[in-house]
mmCIF file of C-alpha atoms in Angstrom:
data_model
loop_
_atom_site.group_PDB
_atom_site.id
_atom_site.type_symbol
_atom_site.label_atom_id
_atom_site.label_comp_id
_atom_site.label_asym_id
_atom_site.label_seq_id
_atom_site.Cartn_x
_atom_site.Cartn_y
_atom_site.Cartn_z
ATOM 1 C CA MET A 1 14.258 10.958 96.516
ATOM 2 C CA MET A 2 15.058 7.744 94.820
ATOM 3 C CA LYS A 3 12.637 8.615 92.008
ATOM 4 C CA THR A 4 14.361 11.886 91.036
ATOM 5 C CA GLY A 5 17.776 10.235 90.906
ATOM 6 C CA PHE A 6 16.327 7.464 88.787
ATOM 7 C CA SER A 7 14.594 10.028 86.503
ATOM 8 C CA LYS A 8 17.840 11.973 86.051
ATOM 9 C CA LEU A 9 19.595 8.734 85.198
ATOM 10 C CA LYS A 10 16.902 7.928 82.606
ATOM 11 C CA ILE A 11 17.241 11.377 81.044
ATOM 12 C CA ILE A 12 21.042 11.109 80.858
ATOM 13 C CA PHE A 13 20.730 7.614 79.361
ATOM 14 C CA LEU A 14 18.212 8.867 76.757
ATOM 15 C CA ILE A 15 20.456 11.804 75.833
ATOM 16 C CA ILE A 16 23.435 9.472 75.396
ATOM 17 C CA LEU A 17 21.279 7.099 73.355
ATOM 18 C CA ILE A 18 20.129 9.949 71.091
ATOM 19 C CA VAL A 19 23.692 11.236 70.609
ATOM 20 C CA VAL A 20 24.952 7.739 69.735
ATOM 21 C CA GLY A 21 22.000 7.215 67.370
ATOM 22 C CA VAL A 22 22.660 10.512 65.580
ATOM 23 C CA PHE A 23 26.372 9.658 65.310
ATOM 24 C CA ILE A 24 25.603 6.229 63.827
ATOM 25 C CA PHE A 25 23.064 7.719 61.399
ATOM 26 C CA TYR A 26 25.498 10.327 60.065
ATOM 27 C CA ARG A 27 28.386 7.869 59.992
ATOM 28 C CA GLN A 28 26.315 5.402 57.928
ATOM 29 C CA ASN A 29 25.274 8.133 55.479
ATOM 30 C CA SER A 30 28.894 9.226 55.205
ATOM 31 C CA LEU A 31 29.998 5.665 54.374
ATOM 32 C CA GLU A 32 27.277 5.382 51.735
ATOM 33 C CA GLN A 33 28.410 8.670 50.187
ATOM 34 C CA VAL A 34 32.016 7.438 50.103
ATOM 35 C CA ALA A 35 30.883 4.203 48.431
ATOM 36 C CA GLN A 36 28.867 6.162 45.850
ATOM 37 C CA ALA A 37 31.812 8.478 45.172
ATOM 38 C CA ARG A 38 34.107 5.484 44.651
ATOM 39 C CA ALA A 39 31.621 3.868 42.276
ATOM 40 C CA GLN A 40 31.290 7.095 40.276
ATOM 41 C CA SER A 41 35.056 7.523 40.233
ATOM 42 C CA TYR A 42 35.459 3.972 38.913
ATOM 43 C CA ALA A 43 32.830 4.613 36.248
ATOM 44 C CA VAL A 44 34.614 7.799 35.145
ATOM 45 C CA SER A 45 38.058 6.175 35.115
ATOM 46 C CA SER A 46 36.620 3.182 33.263
ATOM 47 C CA TRP A 47 35.032 5.550 30.741
ATOM 48 C CA ASN A 48 38.370 7.364 30.365
ATOM 49 C CA GLY A 49 40.211 4.088 29.770
ATOM 50 C CA ASP A 50 37.618 2.986 27.221
ATOM 51 C CA TYR A 51 37.812 6.411 25.592
ATOM 52 C CA MET A 52 41.582 6.194 25.070
ATOM 53 C CA LEU A 53 41.492 2.586 23.850
ATOM 54 C CA LEU A 54 38.660 3.334 21.430
ATOM 55 C CA ALA A 55 40.482 6.382 20.094
ATOM 56 C CA ARG A 56 43.628 4.289 19.578
ATOM 57 C CA LEU A 57 41.691 1.540 17.795
ATOM 58 C CA VAL A 58 39.923 4.099 15.603
ATOM 59 C CA SER A 59 43.334 5.560 14.752
ATOM 60 C CA GLY A 60 44.655 2.133 13.764
ATOM 61 C CA GLU A 61 41.579 0.761 11.992
ATOM 62 C CA ALA A 62 39.951 3.842 10.437
ATOM 63 C CA ARG A 63 42.872 6.058 9.482
ATOM 64 C CA GLY A 64 41.884 8.037 6.387
ATOM 65 C CA GLU A 65 38.194 7.193 6.766
ATOM 66 C CA PRO A 66 35.488 9.878 6.963
ATOM 67 C CA TYR A 67 34.410 10.928 10.444
ATOM 68 C CA LEU A 68 31.204 8.885 10.204
ATOM 69 C CA GLY A 69 33.292 5.779 9.489
ATOM 70 C CA GLN A 70 35.499 6.471 12.504
ATOM 71 C CA VAL A 71 32.423 6.672 14.751
ATOM 72 C CA GLY A 72 31.193 3.460 13.122
ATOM 73 C CA VAL A 73 34.384 1.588 14.011
ATOM 74 C CA ALA A 74 34.112 2.724 17.639
ATOM 75 C CA ALA A 75 30.402 1.822 17.706
ATOM 76 C CA VAL A 76 31.152 -1.735 16.540
ATOM 77 C CA ILE A 77 33.484 -2.200 19.521
ATOM 78 C CA LEU A 78 30.777 -0.993 21.911
ATOM 79 C CA ASN A 79 28.142 -3.164 20.214
ATOM 80 C CA ARG A 80 30.372 -6.193 20.673
ATOM 81 C CA ALA A 81 30.946 -5.405 24.361
ATOM 82 C CA LYS A 82 27.156 -5.487 24.846
ATOM 83 C CA HIS A 83 26.679 -8.722 22.875
ATOM 84 C CA PRO A 84 26.876 -12.127 24.622
ATOM 85 C CA LYS A 85 29.133 -13.633 21.904
ATOM 86 C CA PHE A 86 31.957 -11.213 22.743
ATOM 87 C CA PRO A 87 33.946 -10.177 25.819
ATOM 88 C CA PRO A 88 31.930 -7.804 28.046
ATOM 89 C CA THR A 89 34.472 -4.968 28.133
ATOM 90 C CA VAL A 90 35.938 -2.590 25.573
ATOM 91 C CA ALA A 91 39.456 -3.826 26.349
ATOM 92 C CA GLY A 92 38.307 -7.443 26.108
ATOM 93 C CA VAL A 93 36.819 -6.825 22.669
ATOM 94 C CA ILE A 94 39.800 -4.848 21.386
ATOM 95 C CA PHE A 95 42.400 -7.347 22.592
ATOM 96 C CA GLN A 96 40.498 -10.467 21.570
ATOM 97 C CA PRO A 97 43.168 -12.470 19.688
ATOM 98 C CA GLY A 98 43.086 -11.895 15.938
ATOM 99 C CA ALA A 99 40.058 -9.606 16.063
ATOM 100 C CA PHE A 100 41.678 -6.418 14.760
ATOM 101 C CA GLU A 101 44.585 -6.019 12.375
ATOM 102 C CA SER A 102 45.817 -2.831 14.064
ATOM 103 C CA VAL A 103 46.182 -4.715 17.359
ATOM 104 C CA SER A 104 47.891 -7.705 15.724
ATOM 105 C CA ASN A 105 50.418 -5.543 13.862
ATOM 106 C CA GLY A 106 50.950 -2.969 16.637
ATOM 107 C CA GLN A 107 49.431 0.006 14.797
ATOM 108 C CA ILE A 108 47.178 0.655 17.794
ATOM 109 C CA TRP A 109 50.310 1.851 19.643
ATOM 110 C CA ALA A 110 52.207 3.340 16.669
ATOM 111 C CA THR A 111 50.629 6.786 16.559
ATOM 112 C CA TYR A 112 48.806 8.986 19.010
ATOM 113 C CA PRO A 113 45.119 9.363 18.067
ATOM 114 C CA SER A 114 44.047 12.558 16.309
ATOM 115 C CA ARG A 115 41.396 14.933 17.593
ATOM 116 C CA SER A 116 39.004 13.349 15.103
ATOM 117 C CA ASN A 117 39.745 9.878 16.550
ATOM 118 C CA PHE A 118 39.053 11.125 20.081
ATOM 119 C CA ASN A 119 35.840 12.835 18.981
ATOM 120 C CA ALA A 120 34.660 9.675 17.213
ATOM 121 C CA ALA A 121 35.329 7.579 20.333
ATOM 122 C CA ARG A 122 33.489 10.118 22.492
ATOM 123 C CA ASP A 123 30.489 10.235 20.162
ATOM 124 C CA ALA A 124 30.244 6.435 20.115
ATOM 125 C CA LEU A 125 30.546 6.261 23.919
ATOM 126 C CA ASN A 126 27.742 8.813 24.097
ATOM 127 C CA GLY A 127 25.488 6.520 22.071
ATOM 128 C CA TRP A 128 25.887 7.463 18.405
ATOM 129 C CA ASP A 129 25.856 4.328 16.239
ATOM 130 C CA PRO A 130 25.826 5.010 12.485
ATOM 131 C CA THR A 131 26.174 1.235 11.911
ATOM 132 C CA TYR A 132 22.741 0.364 13.329
ATOM 133 C CA GLY A 133 24.034 -2.250 15.751
ATOM 134 C CA SER A 134 26.681 -3.842 13.540
ATOM 135 C CA LEU A 135 29.109 -6.287 15.120
ATOM 136 C CA TYR A 136 31.646 -6.430 12.291
ATOM 137 C CA PHE A 137 33.410 -4.134 9.859
ATOM 138 C CA TRP A 138 35.816 -4.891 7.052
ATOM 139 C CA ASN A 139 37.457 -3.304 4.052
ATOM 140 C CA PRO A 140 36.228 -5.117 0.926
ATOM 141 C CA TYR A 141 39.260 -3.842 -1.002
ATOM 142 C CA LYS A 142 41.643 -5.839 1.217
ATOM 143 C CA TRP A 143 41.892 -9.586 1.641
ATOM 144 C CA VAL A 144 39.497 -10.780 4.343
ATOM 145 C CA SER A 145 38.358 -14.200 5.446
ATOM 146 C CA PRO A 146 35.584 -15.485 3.180
ATOM 147 C CA TRP A 147 33.578 -16.088 6.377
ATOM 148 C CA ILE A 148 33.049 -12.344 6.847
ATOM 149 C CA TRP A 149 31.002 -12.233 3.642
ATOM 150 C CA THR A 150 28.445 -14.529 5.298
ATOM 151 C CA ARG A 151 27.540 -11.644 7.619
ATOM 152 C CA ARG A 152 24.481 -9.597 6.711
ATOM 153 C CA ILE A 153 25.663 -6.235 5.366
ATOM 154 C CA VAL A 154 24.003 -3.313 7.129
ATOM 155 C CA THR A 155 25.743 -0.303 5.604
ATOM 156 C CA GLN A 156 28.921 0.945 3.970
ATOM 157 C CA ILE A 157 30.742 4.040 5.171
ATOM 158 C CA GLY A 158 33.875 5.089 3.326
ATOM 159 C CA ARG A 159 35.935 1.987 2.592
ATOM 160 C CA HIS A 160 34.384 -0.068 5.412
ATOM 161 C CA VAL A 161 31.429 -2.404 5.183
ATOM 162 C CA PHE A 162 29.502 -2.885 8.441
ATOM 163 C CA GLY A 163 27.509 -6.014 9.151
ATOM 164 C CA ARG A 164 25.943 -8.341 11.699
#
């Protein structure tokens, strides 16, 4: 008689243990899914922020340039963000003091980017780099620091020279 009561107690305990185990398993998976969703959401919002900043910089720095030159300007920003000599974010590169005339003079905020500017930013974010890894661009028809001419010229697109 004592054995059957003890066996029933074991069975009830095992059932409770299984139910708790299943609950913990699904709860853990749910938390991991939430963490993954948050990470993806951050990546998308980060991409969106980079997209808008790049489009604004392209508008300020490459206004009047051919589309390829606009993509090139955006690509230089992304190349810098990947390079150890520069800040590791798009915003860090763009707002590095004295780095870009359109930031220094406020042109980055003066006009809303055109469709072409947005497309150029998107294409650069998606990996297109017509500058072959350049870290600098400048307009040789405007005054620039003589230092920039010590950079190795990679290509010229429109009125911009791109170099490393």
